[in-house]
Each structure stands twice: as structure tokens, then as C-alpha cells.
Short mmCIF file of C-alpha atoms in Angstrom, two decimals:
data_model
loop_
_atom_site.label_atom_id
_atom_site.label_comp_id
_atom_site.label_asym_id
_atom_site.label_seq_id
_atom_site.Cartn_x
_atom_site.Cartn_y
_atom_site.Cartn_z
CA THR A 184 44.67 143.90 135.06
CA GLN A 185 46.98 143.26 132.15
CA SER A 186 47.67 146.99 131.62
CA THR A 187 48.57 147.46 135.31
CA TRP A 188 50.98 144.54 135.30
CA GLY A 189 52.47 145.79 132.02
CA HIS A 190 53.04 149.25 133.48
CA LEU A 191 54.70 147.89 136.63
CA LEU A 192 56.96 145.53 134.68
CA HIS A 193 57.94 148.25 132.22
CA SER A 194 58.78 150.67 135.06
CA ALA A 195 60.83 148.08 136.93
CA MET A 196 62.85 147.24 133.86
CA ALA A 197 63.35 150.92 133.08
CA ARG A 198 64.85 151.47 136.52
CA GLY A 199 67.05 148.40 136.17
CA VAL A 200 68.53 149.20 132.77
CA ARG A 201 72.30 148.96 133.23
CA GLY A 202 75.44 148.68 131.17
CA PRO A 203 77.64 146.10 132.93
CA THR A 204 81.37 146.32 132.32
CA VAL A 205 84.14 143.80 132.87
CA GLU A 206 87.76 144.57 133.75
CA VAL A 207 90.13 141.59 133.69
CA LEU A 208 92.47 141.77 136.68
CA ALA A 209 94.36 138.51 136.17
CA LEU A 210 94.29 135.75 133.57
CA GLN A 211 96.27 132.53 133.79
CA GLU A 212 95.92 129.11 132.21
CA ASP A 213 93.87 127.80 135.12
CA PHE A 214 92.04 130.84 136.51
CA ILE A 215 90.62 134.25 135.69
CA GLU A 216 89.90 137.17 137.99
CA PHE A 217 87.86 140.14 136.85
CA LYS A 218 85.87 143.08 138.20
CA LEU A 219 82.21 143.23 137.26
CA THR A 220 80.73 146.71 137.62
CA ASN A 221 77.46 148.54 137.08
CA THR A 222 75.22 145.56 137.72
CA MET A 223 73.08 144.04 140.46
CA PRO A 224 73.96 141.33 142.99
CA SER A 225 71.26 139.13 141.46
CA VAL A 226 73.01 139.26 138.09
CA ALA A 227 76.39 138.46 139.66
CA ASN A 228 74.92 135.48 141.50
CA ALA A 229 73.10 134.32 138.35
CA LEU A 230 76.43 134.30 136.50
CA ARG A 231 78.02 132.27 139.29
CA ARG A 232 75.21 129.71 139.32
CA VAL A 233 75.22 129.35 135.52
CA ILE A 234 78.97 128.66 135.54
CA LEU A 235 78.54 125.94 138.15
CA SER A 236 75.47 124.26 136.70
CA GLU A 237 74.90 125.04 133.02
CA VAL A 238 78.24 125.32 131.18
CA ALA A 239 78.65 122.14 129.12
CA THR A 240 81.78 119.96 129.18
CA LEU A 241 82.70 116.37 128.36
CA ALA A 242 83.07 113.75 131.07
CA ILE A 243 83.20 109.97 131.25
CA ASP A 244 79.66 108.76 131.88
CA PHE A 245 79.87 105.02 131.22
CA VAL A 246 82.62 102.51 132.03
CA GLU A 247 82.63 98.94 130.78
CA ILE A 248 85.20 96.87 132.65
CA TYR A 249 86.42 93.68 130.94
CA GLU A 250 89.03 92.58 133.43
CA ASN A 251 89.77 93.84 136.93
CA THR A 252 92.05 92.00 139.35
CA THR A 253 92.91 95.08 141.42
CA MET A 254 91.97 95.63 145.05
CA PHE A 255 89.12 97.98 144.06
CA ASP A 256 85.70 96.85 142.84
CA ASP A 257 84.29 97.91 139.47
CA GLU A 258 81.92 100.57 140.82
CA PHE A 259 84.68 102.28 142.78
CA LEU A 260 86.93 102.46 139.74
CA ALA A 261 84.12 103.71 137.51
CA HIS A 262 83.40 106.53 139.96
CA ARG A 263 87.06 107.61 140.07
CA ILE A 264 87.40 107.52 136.29
CA GLY A 265 84.24 109.59 135.84
CA LEU A 266 85.75 112.46 137.82
CA ILE A 267 88.84 112.78 135.60
CA PRO A 268 88.64 116.14 133.73
CA LEU A 269 88.71 115.95 129.93
CA VAL A 270 89.75 118.62 127.44
CA SER A 271 86.42 120.04 126.26
CA THR A 272 87.36 123.01 124.08
CA LEU A 273 85.32 121.51 121.20
CA VAL A 274 82.32 120.58 123.35
CA LYS A 275 79.97 122.70 121.21
CA SER A 276 80.56 120.36 118.26
CA PHE A 277 79.04 117.48 120.25
CA LYS A 278 75.36 116.77 120.83
CA TYR A 279 73.73 115.81 124.08
CA THR A 280 72.90 112.11 124.17
CA TRP A 281 69.16 112.85 124.32
CA ASP A 282 69.41 115.08 121.24
CA CYS A 283 71.42 112.65 119.12
CA ASP A 284 69.77 110.47 116.50
CA CYS A 285 72.18 107.52 116.88
CA VAL A 286 70.49 104.11 116.87
CA GLY A 287 69.32 102.97 120.30
CA GLY A 288 71.15 105.79 122.04
CA GLU A 289 74.31 103.68 122.14
CA GLY A 290 76.51 106.63 121.25
CA CYS A 291 78.31 107.77 118.13
CA ASN A 292 81.08 110.18 117.21
CA LYS A 293 78.55 113.03 117.28
CA CYS A 294 77.65 112.59 120.94
CA SER A 295 80.41 110.54 122.58
CA VAL A 296 84.11 109.70 122.65
CA ASN A 297 85.55 106.28 123.49
CA PHE A 298 88.56 105.76 125.76
CA TRP A 299 90.50 102.56 126.31
CA LEU A 300 92.68 101.57 129.23
CA GLU A 301 94.88 98.49 129.45
CA ALA A 302 97.43 98.16 132.25
CA GLU A 303 99.18 95.13 133.73
CA HIS A 304 101.99 94.70 136.24
CA THR A 305 104.20 92.14 134.54
CA GLY A 306 107.62 93.22 135.84
CA GLU A 307 109.75 91.53 138.45
CA ASN A 308 109.76 94.67 140.59
CA ARG A 309 107.48 94.26 143.59
CA ALA A 310 106.79 98.01 143.74
CA ALA A 311 103.23 98.98 142.79
CA LEU A 312 102.51 100.20 139.26
CA GLN A 313 100.55 103.44 139.26
CA VAL A 314 97.73 103.63 136.72
CA THR A 315 96.97 107.30 136.07
CA ALA A 316 94.66 109.34 133.87
CA ALA A 317 97.41 109.40 131.24
CA HIS A 318 96.78 105.68 130.65
CA LEU A 319 93.36 106.49 129.20
CA VAL A 320 93.79 106.43 125.41
CA SER A 321 91.24 108.53 123.47
CA MET A 322 89.85 107.54 120.09
CA ASP A 323 89.47 111.25 119.30
CA PRO A 324 92.78 113.18 119.22
CA GLU A 325 90.97 116.43 120.10
CA VAL A 326 89.42 115.00 123.27
CA LYS A 327 91.85 113.66 125.86
CA THR A 328 92.44 113.87 129.58
CA VAL A 329 93.72 117.16 130.91
CA GLU A 330 96.66 115.22 132.36
CA SER A 331 97.64 113.97 128.89
CA LYS A 332 97.48 117.53 127.56
CA ILE A 333 99.73 118.83 130.37
CA ALA A 334 102.18 115.97 129.86
CA ALA A 335 102.40 116.72 126.12
CA GLU A 336 103.03 120.41 126.79
CA CYS A 337 105.76 119.58 129.31
CA GLU A 338 107.40 117.23 126.81
CA GLU A 339 107.49 120.01 124.19
CA ARG A 340 109.25 122.28 126.67
CA GLY A 341 111.63 119.53 127.74
CA GLU A 342 110.24 119.50 131.28
CA ALA A 343 109.22 116.62 133.51
CA PRO A 344 105.41 116.28 133.78
CA PRO A 345 103.78 116.73 137.21
CA PRO A 346 102.54 113.68 139.13
CA GLY A 347 99.44 112.23 137.51
CA LEU A 348 95.96 111.57 138.86
CA VAL A 349 96.22 108.06 140.21
CA ILE A 350 93.28 105.80 139.37
CA VAL A 351 94.62 102.67 141.05
CA LYS A 352 97.90 100.99 141.98
CA LEU A 353 98.58 97.53 140.55
CA GLY A 354 100.42 94.88 142.47
CA LYS A 355 102.52 92.24 140.76
CA GLY A 356 100.36 90.14 138.42
CA GLN A 357 97.33 92.45 138.63
CA LYS A 358 95.59 93.73 135.50
CA LEU A 359 92.98 96.28 134.50
CA ARG A 360 91.26 96.49 131.12
CA LEU A 361 88.26 98.69 130.39
CA LYS A 362 86.41 100.92 127.95
CA ALA A 363 85.11 104.35 128.98
CA ILE A 364 82.61 106.52 127.09
CA ALA A 365 82.66 110.30 127.49
CA LYS A 366 79.48 112.29 126.89
CA LYS A 367 78.38 115.91 126.94
CA GLY A 368 76.66 117.21 130.05
CA VAL A 369 76.31 120.05 132.56
CA GLY A 370 76.99 120.44 136.25
CA LYS A 371 73.36 120.35 137.36
CA ILE A 372 73.23 116.73 136.17
CA HIS A 373 76.44 115.70 137.93
CA ALA A 374 79.39 117.61 139.39
CA LYS A 375 81.83 115.81 137.07
CA TRP A 376 80.59 118.06 134.23
CA CYS A 377 81.27 121.26 136.16
CA PRO A 378 84.08 123.19 134.39
CA ALA A 379 85.32 124.96 137.52
CA THR A 380 86.75 123.87 140.84
CA GLY A 381 85.83 127.18 142.40
CA VAL A 382 83.59 130.11 141.43
CA TYR A 383 83.20 132.92 143.91
CA TYR A 384 82.84 136.67 144.09
CA HIS A 385 82.95 139.38 146.72
CA ASP A 386 82.12 143.05 147.00
CA VAL A 387 84.68 145.66 146.01
CA PRO A 388 85.84 147.35 149.23
CA LYS A 389 85.71 151.13 149.63
CA ILE A 390 88.30 152.15 152.22
CA SER A 391 89.09 155.54 153.73
CA VAL A 392 91.50 156.44 156.55
CA LYS A 393 91.07 159.46 158.85
CA GLN A 394 94.46 161.16 158.74
CA SER A 395 93.50 163.35 161.72
CA ALA A 396 93.46 160.24 163.90
CA VAL A 397 96.63 158.91 162.28
CA SER A 398 98.47 162.07 163.30
CA GLU A 399 97.89 161.21 166.98
CA LEU A 400 99.73 157.88 166.65
CA THR A 401 103.47 157.46 167.02
CA SER A 402 105.52 156.16 164.09
CA ASP A 403 105.79 152.75 165.75
CA GLU A 404 102.05 152.62 166.32
CA ARG A 405 101.40 153.49 162.70
CA GLU A 406 103.69 150.66 161.58
CA THR A 407 101.94 148.30 164.01
CA TRP A 408 98.53 149.31 162.69
CA VAL A 409 99.60 148.86 159.05
CA ASN A 410 101.15 145.44 159.78
CA ALA A 411 97.97 144.27 161.53
CA CYS A 412 96.37 143.84 158.11
CA PRO A 413 97.18 140.29 156.89
CA SER A 414 96.48 141.27 153.28
CA ARG A 415 98.85 144.27 153.33
CA VAL A 416 96.16 146.67 152.17
CA PHE A 417 97.75 149.70 153.82
CA LYS A 418 101.13 151.40 153.53
CA TYR A 419 102.81 153.84 155.91
CA ASN A 420 104.38 156.72 153.98
CA THR A 421 107.31 157.85 156.12
CA ILE A 422 107.72 161.04 154.09
CA SER A 423 104.16 162.37 154.41
CA GLU A 424 103.67 160.48 157.70
CA GLN A 425 100.27 159.33 156.47
CA ILE A 426 98.73 155.87 156.10
CA GLU A 427 97.75 155.18 152.50
CA VAL A 428 95.40 152.61 151.02
CA GLU A 429 97.78 150.82 148.67
CA ARG A 430 95.92 147.64 147.67
CA PRO A 431 92.18 148.08 148.32
CA LEU A 432 91.15 145.06 146.22
CA GLU A 433 93.12 142.77 148.56
CA CYS A 434 90.85 143.61 151.50
CA THR A 435 88.97 140.57 152.85
CA PHE A 436 86.83 142.49 155.38
CA CYS A 437 88.62 140.72 158.25
CA ASN A 438 88.45 143.85 160.47
CA GLU A 439 91.94 143.30 161.89
CA CYS A 440 92.66 147.01 161.36
CA VAL A 441 89.57 147.91 163.40
CA LEU A 442 90.61 145.53 166.19
CA GLN A 443 94.05 147.10 166.28
CA GLY A 444 92.42 150.50 166.59
CA GLU A 445 90.40 149.21 169.54
CA ALA A 446 93.63 148.09 171.16
CA PHE A 447 95.05 151.61 170.84
CA ASP A 448 91.87 153.03 172.37
CA ALA A 449 92.15 150.59 175.30
CA VAL A 450 95.76 151.58 175.97
CA ARG A 451 94.87 155.28 176.14
CA GLY A 452 91.86 154.55 178.34
CA ARG A 453 89.85 157.57 177.27
CA GLY A 454 86.64 155.65 176.71
CA GLU A 455 86.62 156.86 173.11
CA GLU A 456 86.56 154.96 169.83
CA LYS A 457 88.77 157.39 167.94
CA PHE A 458 91.23 154.80 166.59
CA LYS A 459 88.59 152.13 166.12
CA ARG A 460 86.87 154.51 163.74
CA MET A 461 90.12 155.64 162.14
CA VAL A 462 89.35 153.45 159.14
CA LYS A 463 86.02 153.14 157.36
CA ILE A 464 85.41 150.08 155.20
CA ASP A 465 82.32 149.99 153.01
CA CYS A 466 81.38 148.30 149.75
CA GLU A 467 81.36 149.97 146.38
CA PRO A 468 77.79 149.83 145.06
CA ASP A 469 77.22 147.38 142.20
CA GLN A 470 80.84 146.24 141.93
CA PHE A 471 82.11 142.68 142.37
CA ILE A 472 85.40 140.81 142.10
CA PHE A 473 85.00 137.40 140.42
CA ARG A 474 87.50 134.57 140.55
CA ILE A 475 86.99 131.40 138.50
CA GLU A 476 89.34 128.42 138.80
CA SER A 477 89.13 125.94 135.94
CA THR A 478 89.44 122.15 136.11
CA GLY A 479 91.35 122.35 132.83
CA ALA A 480 88.41 121.12 130.77
CA LEU A 481 87.82 124.63 129.41
CA GLU A 482 89.96 127.74 129.36
CA PRO A 483 88.84 130.28 131.99
CA SER A 484 87.84 132.83 129.33
CA GLN A 485 85.82 130.14 127.54
CA ILE A 486 83.96 129.35 130.76
CA VAL A 487 82.94 133.00 131.19
CA SER A 488 81.98 133.37 127.53
CA SER A 489 79.84 130.22 127.56
CA ALA A 490 78.15 131.25 130.82
CA LEU A 491 77.30 134.70 129.46
CA GLN A 492 75.83 133.18 126.30
CA THR A 493 73.70 130.81 128.38
CA LEU A 494 72.54 133.64 130.64
CA GLN A 495 71.70 135.79 127.62
CA HIS A 496 69.67 132.94 126.10
CA LYS A 497 67.67 132.60 129.33
CA ILE A 498 66.96 136.33 129.47
CA LEU A 499 65.83 136.38 125.83
CA SER A 500 63.62 133.37 126.45
CA LEU A 501 62.06 135.18 129.42
CA SER A 502 61.57 138.27 127.25
CA HIS A 503 59.74 136.26 124.59
CA ASN A 504 57.49 134.64 127.19
CA VAL A 505 56.69 138.02 128.74
CA LYS A 506 55.79 139.36 125.29
CA ALA A 507 53.52 136.39 124.71
CA PHE A 508 51.71 137.04 128.02
CA LEU A 509 51.78 140.84 127.82
CA PRO A 510 51.84 141.67 124.09
CA ASN A 511 51.15 145.39 124.58
CA ILE A 512 54.41 146.24 126.35
CA ASN A 513 57.98 146.58 125.17
CA THR A 514 60.37 144.50 127.24
CA TRP A 515 64.02 144.99 126.36
CA GLU A 516 63.73 147.21 123.31
#
């Protein structure tokens, strides 16, 4: 009955009421790493999926080629150009093509940005001319290729720009002239709209070392055991003669420390697993380490903010639908 379902739903939500917290561990121009605590794995995975599929950016969606005498055909070039990341910090000011009221859906300055590219190898040098993303000229100064943005920043600092994203190489006498139209979209439509090159999370490790077992190892064996960890999680304190957990967040659950303990057990030949069990590695409940690497289209913090807003909108929409179906219960109040 409706009352039974309402009671079950209300009880489930009451048990799941949490107050998630975020602690930023590292923030650079191209990535962010943070610890998400006091939440469920389903929420963490929902955030990951929203970042990959529902955070809007701008990407080139249509290419009109007027002249192409390169070795590549038009479709191949159009595909390569579509994957070039564009600066999308103002993406919220643009409309989706299907929401815009421009005539015939041909595109306007509210839903699209035009780019032009003209390149020709006219020199006497037989070396190939590289056509890169920097050759794409935007008709909107606020929307340009990420490569153009990086090049401008390097020029301000008096530094040489890094090598560009090569679209095609022109031989002597070859020419390429085209128009590209960038539109707003999300990753679930096509990967070119995804704002991140990598989004992943892992559990927060909970590590403890049995000092009683450590005391039975020689100093050299303790150093060997500590050095077995490729992530340098542990540290041997020569003063206290104990093994300390120095960098727990660097643990990748590779179990190399456990394998080294097994090796010590095998050498002693007692048939015990004393040194194998010298370290205990568990997961902290409801804690996750997130790392998001940006394509450059959006700042890492903007990616997280946009994803959280999208996730919140979905939850509120679900809440309204539940209220419509079960009007006698309180959902998230």
C-alpha cells in the first residue's frame, strides 16, 4: 500500500542522512585531488559518472571544408578537429542547439561559435608545415582553443610555448581552408564534450603495523620491509626502532609489504604467518580519494562545482517526483 511504501522510503532516507565533507589535498591548473568523507560509495560513483557524462563544455561539432589538398580526407580532418579542447569557462552563457530559437537551427552567437582555419605551404623549404590547433581562429575572443590560451600565457611570461596539437602536416604547395562551428554539449552525447581526461577514486586506506612483530626483525630486515613498498608509505624510525605509517594516502593496496612479510616467514621456516600479518590494511568506511584531470576546457574546481550542481538538480527532481507519487510523506525536509 501507499502508506507502507511511504514508511519504508522514509526510514531508508532517515538512515542514509549524511553530511558529506570535502578536503582538498591538491589543486593545480590541470587537476584536483580531494578527500570525500561521510558519504556512500553510490554517491561517490554518481559524482564520477556525472563528471564524465553530464558536465557541459564547448566542442567543435560541425566542420565545413572549402579546400583540402592534404593527404587526409575531409572526414578524417573533421574528426581530429572535433577532439580539440576549447576553453569553456563561459559555457553556461550558451544554449544547447535544441533549446535555441535561431532560425532553422543553423546556429547563432547564443548557441555556437565559429572558427576559421586557413593554412598553405608556400615557402621554398621542403620541410612539412605543421598545422596545429593554434591555427584555428575564433570569432569569439572568450572561446578559443586551449592551446591558444596556453600559448598566450607563455608569451606573457616570456616563455616558449609547448608543442601544439598537430592537425595535419602540409607538404609544399598543399592548402587547407575550412570553417568549424563549436556547440554546447555533454559527454554522454560524445566524448569530445567530456571535460576530464581522467576521473577516478579509491578508498582511503587504514593501515596499522604490529610493533611486536617488528621487534623480532633485524634493522636490515626492517629497512628491507619498508623499502618493499613502492609508494613509500612506511618509514623506519631508527631512534624508536619502530616502523611508522608516514604516508597512508599513498597506499595503492599492492600488498608488496604483505609479500615481503611472507618472505621473512619462509626464511624462518616456522610455518607461521607472523610477519605476513605484521601489517593490516583495511579501508576507512565512507571515505574516498578523488582525482580529476582536466582537458583544459574547464578549471578542475569548475568541473566539480558543475557536477555537484547537476547531481543536486537530479536529487531534487527525484524528490519532487516522489512527493507527487507519495504526497503524505516528507522526503528531504
